[in-house]
Amino acid sequence: MADDKLMTMREAIAQYVNDGDTIYLAGLSHLVPFAAAHEIIRQRKRDLVFCRPTPDILLEQMLSVGILRKVEFCWAGNPGIGNLRVFRRVVEKGLPFPVEIEEYTMFGFTARLLAGAMNLPFMPVRTNIGSDLPAKNPKIKTIQDPYGGETLSVVPALRPDVSILHVQRADRGGNAQVWGITSDHRDAAFAAKRVIISAEEIVDEAVIRADPNRTIVPDFLVSAVVHEPFGAHPSYAQGFYDRDNDWYQEWDRLSADQAAVDAYVAEWIDGVPDRAAYVAKLDEVTKAKLQIEPAWSGQISYGVYK
Amino acid sequence: MADDKLMTMREAIAQYVNDGDTIYLAGLSHLVPFAAAHEIIRQRKRDLVFCRPTPDILLEQMLSVGILRKVEFCWAGNPGIGNLRVFRRVVEKGLPFPVEIEEYTMFGFTARLLAGAMNLPFMPVRTNIGSDLPAKNPKIKTIQDPYGGETLSVVPALRPDVSILHVQRADRGGNAQVWGITSDHRDAAFAAKRVIISAEEIVDEAVIRADPNRTIVPDFLVSAVVHEPFGAHPSYAQGFYDRDNDWYQEWDRLSADQAAVDAYVAEWIDGVPDRAAYVAKLDEVTKAKLQIEPAWSGQISYGVYK
Amino acid sequence: MTDYTRAEMMVVAAARELRDRDVVFVGVGIPTLATILAKRTHAPNLWLLTESGIVGAMPTRLPLSIADPCLVTGTQAIVSTVELFSLYLQRGWIDVGFLGGAQVDRFGNINSTVIGPYEKPAVRFPGSGGACEIASLSKRTMIIMPQGKRRFVEKLDFLTTPGYLTGGDARQRAGLLGGGPSVVVTDLGLFRFDPVTKEMYLATVHRGVTVDQVRENTGWDLRVAEDLQVTPDPSEEELRVVRELDPTAHFLSREA
Amino acid sequence: MTDYTRAEMMVVAAARELRDRDVVFVGVGIPTLATILAKRTHAPNLWLLTESGIVGAMPTRLPLSIADPCLVTGTQAIVSTVELFSLYLQRGWIDVGFLGGAQVDRFGNINSTVIGPYEKPAVRFPGSGGACEIASLSKRTMIIMPQGKRRFVEKLDFLTTPGYLTGGDARQRAGLLGGGPSVVVTDLGLFRFDPVTKEMYLATVHRGVTVDQVRENTGWDLRVAEDLQVTPDPSEEELRVVRELDPTAHFLSREA
């Protein structure tokens, strides 16, 4: 049984994200930790190394306020829509703020995190061969198999200072459960020095213990737990709400103009004190549109053993 | 949607286990595939390489009929009881039949299987250092980390010809779900060329698809599905029945005498045509004793997305 | 015969390349559309997998992204991303890797990284994502993209994703486990690869398209099959399903 | 003061070495008994992990094996075996590795493999299981075993599980990440390790045991603490819990 770690996002970010940190924001395009990212922007944490396989619009917003030193990634697009326009400006023209980039493939990137989670210095991967990427990223190396003698590509472990995960439910100690797409959540937590969990629901520890096979992160890894309903909007939370696809399309239009992006940040991130205010500010039609009907999993029995 | 692969254990073993095969019997002391092991004995498949982290009493029974060429393992004991007496006779005296042994630690053994499942030639592990084991097992080698230069122990991939898993439930195509201890089930399936699933329950595919996060093995990996209630007795199946601990203690007494083991094999393995007959032969008091009350997991919602 | 667009022809021709019981690792957009089309017509038992870790999806709508929740509810299994890449793809369980891209060359190599120099690109695309390994490790790769001289290029600005590399046995010598591209489908025609040289050739043209038109939209001296055929027209059924899946032609108009 | 056996003293003394909020990786049998005792007395918030992948177990009975289902129902998380060894143990999350063994030497190295030559042993034990890595990677290792000359040996027949190897900084030089043995508890006394030489010394004797008795049951010239103490007696509460957990003294009689 762990301590009660429930706190506000403001407290969690203030306490556990430092200037200069390597931060990992978990989730493919599911459970994207937008609430946490916005608080990092509000607090203007500086000089960050941003790690995320599919950086998404989080990245656009962080790039726009110049708090990143470097981006480590494998696919920087607007998922299902197209390119990331701020990211393009940054990489193509160094505007509004230049950053360093470190690029991998999806397998390479997630294998780096697995190596970090397993505390191995590297992970061999059967990719990168024939690609131009290793020539542009000297951290992609090769190794000799001591059994068959084969040469394998290897990627170095990724060990974030802090990983931030949005999940469906957690208890106050930090036991966290995720269903649907689990993407990189588990490895992000195990690879990191510190873990911040934000959750759609805070549940009693007994709910977690009734179904231990669903637990992705155990409490003793976790530094902070934040209750953040709708914390993944505009992305989705399986079983809770749908993706706000109109918003993603709107971003594609809006982000053609950096001034419009800056205005968005001023209004929707800096202009609100926290996630609750952001949610209150969203119009009711949008919120209604994202509601879904339940589809139940069914129950299994663990059995009483005495 | 896969073919209907439901068949009897006799058919599954006849068709998918060949003389000379490397066989992997999955499960730590949970969901031990006793039904399958007994059928392999009945069919007197020969010259097998037997792989299992905790070989357990399955191994005792197979060693007693001389169908094994080699045993790969990491802990050969009677779980919670003590030593394996047949195994001791085999290793100490070459009786009743000699076998070759290849020994690892638990981490090394399961890391071998993970490497096989991932199709890597090896897996680095931070163990074996300082132990006498690498001197006795030349397959435990070392590798140089190309980043920090550190020397790491490595173990070679394990790639069974056939893996056999007992699970709580599966559909007729082979989608298999396990809860409680999942031990080595997933990796055993992915590392193998062929997979035989035996299940306490055969369920409709819709039951599987109602809770896809519980699926350990997808249908297209699976060669055969066998409906085998009580298929893990005398071990346990979480949520279905308890371990028959009296039986494990009885084995400890009985196996002091090889003739008693041979008589057991004659009566309980060769003497019955299949698992159903074995279960029918078990006394009612034992069966009643192993029954348990349910402890439900609760349900989660995946949500309807249209 | 019903009228149809070349983009519709493209997606139908690609769908036909999928076989029943294929295990298909798809990218979002047109590959997913073609795969669902195949599953709803001639290949009901194919398995649809996405890099978000979804195995055996039965989507109720055209997914908006690789992690659209409509892929999740009712699927048969879900694993983490690195598990999908290692246990499924690297392990050799994927029959078909189905990809798009920004540029392709005559050996089926793909660029989805940059136009111009990597360090200071004229255009920065999203990057590989899983494309490099999907093409490296699937038993066969299918490529779908609209055709044009700036897309079918003599030399890629960046080789993101290996096809047959420099052709011949270059791919095999490099040690890539998967079989390489089996087909490229565009809005003008369908291309296959010479079994020895591994160079792409035009195998069929869509109805109303001339070989010259295809050549004008290809950045190298294109080879053409001696027995060049016309791509069989979409059936009523195929068109019905495509239009049901993408009623506003959102995907088809954007990318083709 | 209530009467108690030396085996009971052993398990109580070991339990006291566990601290509240320790993450404890236990082997079955006496280590589990001592860990549950600690959890039910002075260390209610310790985490109990087993190599079968159970994290944070709250067992309702004394588990019969590492995979007893009573460890599973109501636990907080379950992972596969290789995940427990890699993500938890190798990653450095385990505070205490709690082990038994057949033989121990003065530097806390353990044998649980064979007596006699490996290839043709006089006695074959089960082998390492997870012991080698648990002792290699936990922040500290606790060892519990009954004492005797054939168990406390000058030279192990086989080094299954590293303690301080040849003593001094040998363990560190070998590159083992975990801190090494912090204590050995037997039915005669409690042993700690010299901070420099890493040699085991007798720190406390259980009530009624003499130093000579301990020496007679040790296969080397044993060092003894200058300020040797008597192990504090079990409390009523500790004895009550031990006897509730193991009412027939099944574990305690068998192994001690």
XYZ file of N, CA and C in Angstrom, chain B residues 104-190:
261
model
N 19.818 -23.272 -17.109
C 19.905 -21.802 -17.059
C 19.348 -21.339 -15.723
N 19.437 -20.039 -15.474
C 18.687 -19.447 -14.364
C 17.276 -19.143 -14.885
N 16.374 -18.775 -13.982
C 14.991 -18.451 -14.391
C 14.976 -17.261 -15.355
N 15.739 -16.248 -15.054
C 15.786 -15.087 -15.943
C 16.395 -15.483 -17.289
N 17.490 -16.222 -17.228
C 18.125 -16.662 -18.472
C 17.176 -17.505 -19.308
N 16.479 -18.413 -18.665
C 15.590 -19.318 -19.404
C 14.448 -18.554 -20.055
N 13.796 -17.688 -19.277
C 12.649 -16.966 -19.838
C 13.114 -15.901 -20.839
N 14.317 -15.390 -20.672
C 14.861 -14.440 -21.649
C 15.167 -15.144 -22.974
N 15.578 -16.413 -22.910
C 15.779 -17.199 -24.133
C 14.473 -17.292 -24.914
N 13.410 -17.544 -24.190
C 12.108 -17.693 -24.840
C 11.648 -16.347 -25.419
N 11.900 -15.275 -24.680
C 11.558 -13.937 -25.182
C 12.321 -13.651 -26.477
N 13.597 -13.990 -26.506
C 14.383 -13.794 -27.730
C 13.775 -14.590 -28.882
N 13.391 -15.824 -28.604
C 12.744 -16.638 -29.645
C 11.447 -16.003 -30.124
N 10.659 -15.502 -29.181
C 9.369 -14.891 -29.517
C 9.567 -13.629 -30.346
N 10.634 -12.881 -30.067
C 10.920 -11.638 -30.779
C 11.738 -11.876 -32.047
N 12.103 -13.116 -32.285
C 12.978 -13.445 -33.415
C 14.298 -12.694 -33.357
N 14.877 -12.659 -32.172
C 16.249 -12.177 -32.006
C 17.130 -13.393 -31.733
N 18.393 -13.357 -32.124
C 19.242 -14.541 -31.883
C 19.623 -14.722 -30.424
N 19.504 -13.665 -29.632
C 19.951 -13.740 -28.237
C 19.272 -12.647 -27.432
N 19.402 -12.726 -26.122
C 18.931 -11.658 -25.239
C 20.014 -11.418 -24.184
N 20.395 -10.158 -23.993
C 21.324 -9.855 -22.893
C 20.585 -9.927 -21.553
N 21.260 -10.409 -20.524
C 20.665 -10.499 -19.184
C 21.726 -10.147 -18.147
N 21.324 -9.364 -17.146
C 22.282 -9.000 -16.095
C 22.256 -10.065 -15.004
N 22.660 -11.259 -15.367
C 22.777 -12.340 -14.390
C 23.903 -13.253 -14.864
N 24.092 -14.380 -14.195
C 25.118 -15.382 -14.512
C 26.521 -14.967 -14.055
N 26.752 -13.662 -13.882
C 28.083 -13.186 -13.480
C 28.417 -13.701 -12.090
N 29.593 -14.289 -11.965
C 30.042 -14.774 -10.657
C 29.551 -16.170 -10.341
N 28.572 -16.645 -11.106
C 28.052 -17.996 -10.880
C 28.913 -19.030 -11.598
N 28.846 -20.286 -11.127
C 29.562 -21.371 -11.806
C 28.821 -21.883 -13.035
N 27.594 -21.421 -13.251
C 26.781 -21.985 -14.331
C 27.370 -21.772 -15.725
N 27.830 -20.552 -16.071
C 28.358 -20.365 -17.436
C 29.508 -21.333 -17.763
N 30.278 -21.724 -16.749
C 31.373 -22.668 -17.011
C 30.831 -24.042 -17.388
N 29.611 -24.329 -16.953
C 29.011 -25.632 -17.240
C 28.072 -25.590 -18.429
N 27.747 -24.395 -18.899
C 26.854 -24.280 -20.054
C 27.458 -23.294 -21.052
N 28.184 -23.828 -22.030
C 28.896 -22.943 -22.966
C 27.974 -22.094 -23.837
N 26.672 -22.362 -23.804
C 25.755 -21.519 -24.579
C 25.513 -20.166 -23.905
N 25.881 -20.048 -22.653
C 25.826 -18.745 -21.988
C 27.108 -18.005 -22.361
N 26.953 -16.934 -23.142
C 28.127 -16.212 -23.639
C 28.122 -14.772 -23.147
N 29.024 -13.970 -23.654
C 29.026 -12.542 -23.311
C 29.038 -11.725 -24.594
N 28.674 -10.453 -24.436
C 28.637 -9.531 -25.562
C 29.099 -8.172 -25.045
N 29.630 -7.368 -25.951
C 30.100 -6.031 -25.600
C 29.011 -5.025 -25.951
N 28.613 -4.200 -25.014
C 27.670 -3.112 -25.299
C 28.347 -2.095 -26.215
N 27.784 -1.843 -27.399
C 28.450 -0.906 -28.319
C 28.322 0.560 -27.878
N 27.591 0.839 -26.835
C 27.462 2.214 -26.354
C 28.436 2.461 -25.199
N 28.203 1.805 -24.057
C 29.060 2.067 -22.900
C 30.283 1.167 -22.825
N 30.330 0.118 -23.643
C 31.475 -0.775 -23.627
C 31.417 -1.874 -22.579
N 30.358 -1.872 -21.804
C 30.155 -2.861 -20.755
C 30.047 -4.292 -21.328
N 30.495 -5.275 -20.559
C 30.324 -6.678 -20.952
C 29.043 -7.225 -20.327
N 28.191 -7.816 -21.145
C 26.922 -8.362 -20.671
C 26.846 -9.854 -20.947
N 26.200 -10.569 -20.043
C 25.900 -11.976 -20.280
C 24.784 -12.067 -21.325
N 24.853 -13.036 -22.200
C 23.759 -13.257 -23.158
C 23.396 -14.727 -23.207
N 22.122 -14.969 -23.494
C 21.621 -16.333 -23.660
C 21.036 -16.464 -25.063
N 21.114 -17.671 -25.639
C 20.637 -17.851 -27.019
C 19.119 -18.023 -27.070
N 18.516 -17.603 -28.174
C 17.070 -17.749 -28.368
C 16.657 -19.213 -28.257
N 15.479 -19.428 -27.704
C 14.869 -20.758 -27.682
C 13.730 -20.752 -28.699
N 13.746 -21.725 -29.604
C 12.739 -21.780 -30.664
C 12.165 -23.192 -30.744
N 11.148 -23.467 -29.932
C 10.600 -24.828 -29.897
C 9.933 -25.211 -31.229
N 9.934 -26.496 -31.526
C 9.131 -26.968 -32.663
C 7.657 -26.830 -32.351
N 7.307 -27.159 -31.133
C 5.900 -27.055 -30.751
C 5.800 -26.601 -29.293
N 4.911 -25.651 -29.047
C 4.607 -25.240 -27.679
C 3.188 -25.661 -27.343
N 3.006 -26.090 -26.105
C 1.688 -26.535 -25.656
C 1.285 -25.697 -24.461
N 0.113 -25.052 -24.575
C -0.373 -24.144 -23.539
C -1.739 -24.602 -23.067
N -1.900 -24.712 -21.761
C -3.242 -24.868 -21.224
C -3.719 -23.488 -20.787
N -4.965 -23.131 -21.158
C -5.487 -21.785 -20.881
C -6.886 -21.911 -20.286
N -7.376 -20.789 -19.764
C -8.733 -20.810 -19.213
C -9.780 -20.895 -20.310
N -9.618 -20.061 -21.360
C -10.623 -20.147 -22.418
C -10.031 -19.808 -23.776
N -10.627 -20.424 -24.797
C -10.202 -20.196 -26.171
C -11.422 -20.341 -27.061
N -11.337 -19.741 -28.254
C -12.386 -20.027 -29.231
C -11.896 -21.135 -30.174
N -12.738 -21.566 -31.081
C -12.413 -22.723 -31.921
C -11.301 -22.425 -32.912
N -11.045 -21.147 -33.153
C -9.946 -20.784 -34.051
C -8.606 -20.726 -33.346
N -8.634 -20.611 -32.011
C -7.385 -20.598 -31.260
C -7.091 -19.307 -30.513
N -7.928 -18.286 -30.634
C -7.730 -17.107 -29.786
C -7.806 -17.562 -28.338
N -6.756 -17.280 -27.564
C -6.671 -17.843 -26.213
C -6.507 -16.740 -25.185
N -7.243 -16.865 -24.086
C -7.167 -15.885 -22.997
C -6.764 -16.555 -21.689
N -5.897 -15.869 -20.966
C -5.370 -16.353 -19.696
C -5.481 -15.224 -18.695
N -5.827 -15.523 -17.456
C -5.725 -14.530 -16.400
C -5.141 -15.160 -15.152
N -4.842 -14.290 -14.177
C -4.000 -14.762 -13.087
C -2.572 -14.786 -13.608
N -1.788 -15.747 -13.146
C -0.379 -15.819 -13.551
C -0.278 -16.139 -15.044
N 0.430 -15.293 -15.770
C 0.555 -15.507 -17.216
C 1.912 -16.116 -17.565
N 2.812 -16.128 -16.607
C 4.156 -16.742 -16.696
C 4.761 -16.645 -18.083
N 4.917 -17.765 -18.783
C 5.639 -17.815 -20.054
C 4.717 -18.133 -21.228
N 3.411 -18.053 -21.018
C 2.459 -18.504 -22.040
C 2.626 -17.762 -23.371
N 2.624 -16.435 -23.294
C 2.680 -15.659 -24.529
C 3.959 -15.973 -25.318
N 5.078 -15.892 -24.638
C 6.339 -16.077 -25.348
C 6.487 -17.508 -25.859
N 5.959 -18.468 -25.123
C 6.016 -19.858 -25.592
C 5.308 -19.984 -26.938
N 4.162 -19.317 -27.062
C 3.409 -19.399 -28.312
C 4.153 -18.699 -29.446
N 4.652 -17.493 -29.177
C 5.289 -16.730 -30.252
C 6.640 -17.304 -30.670
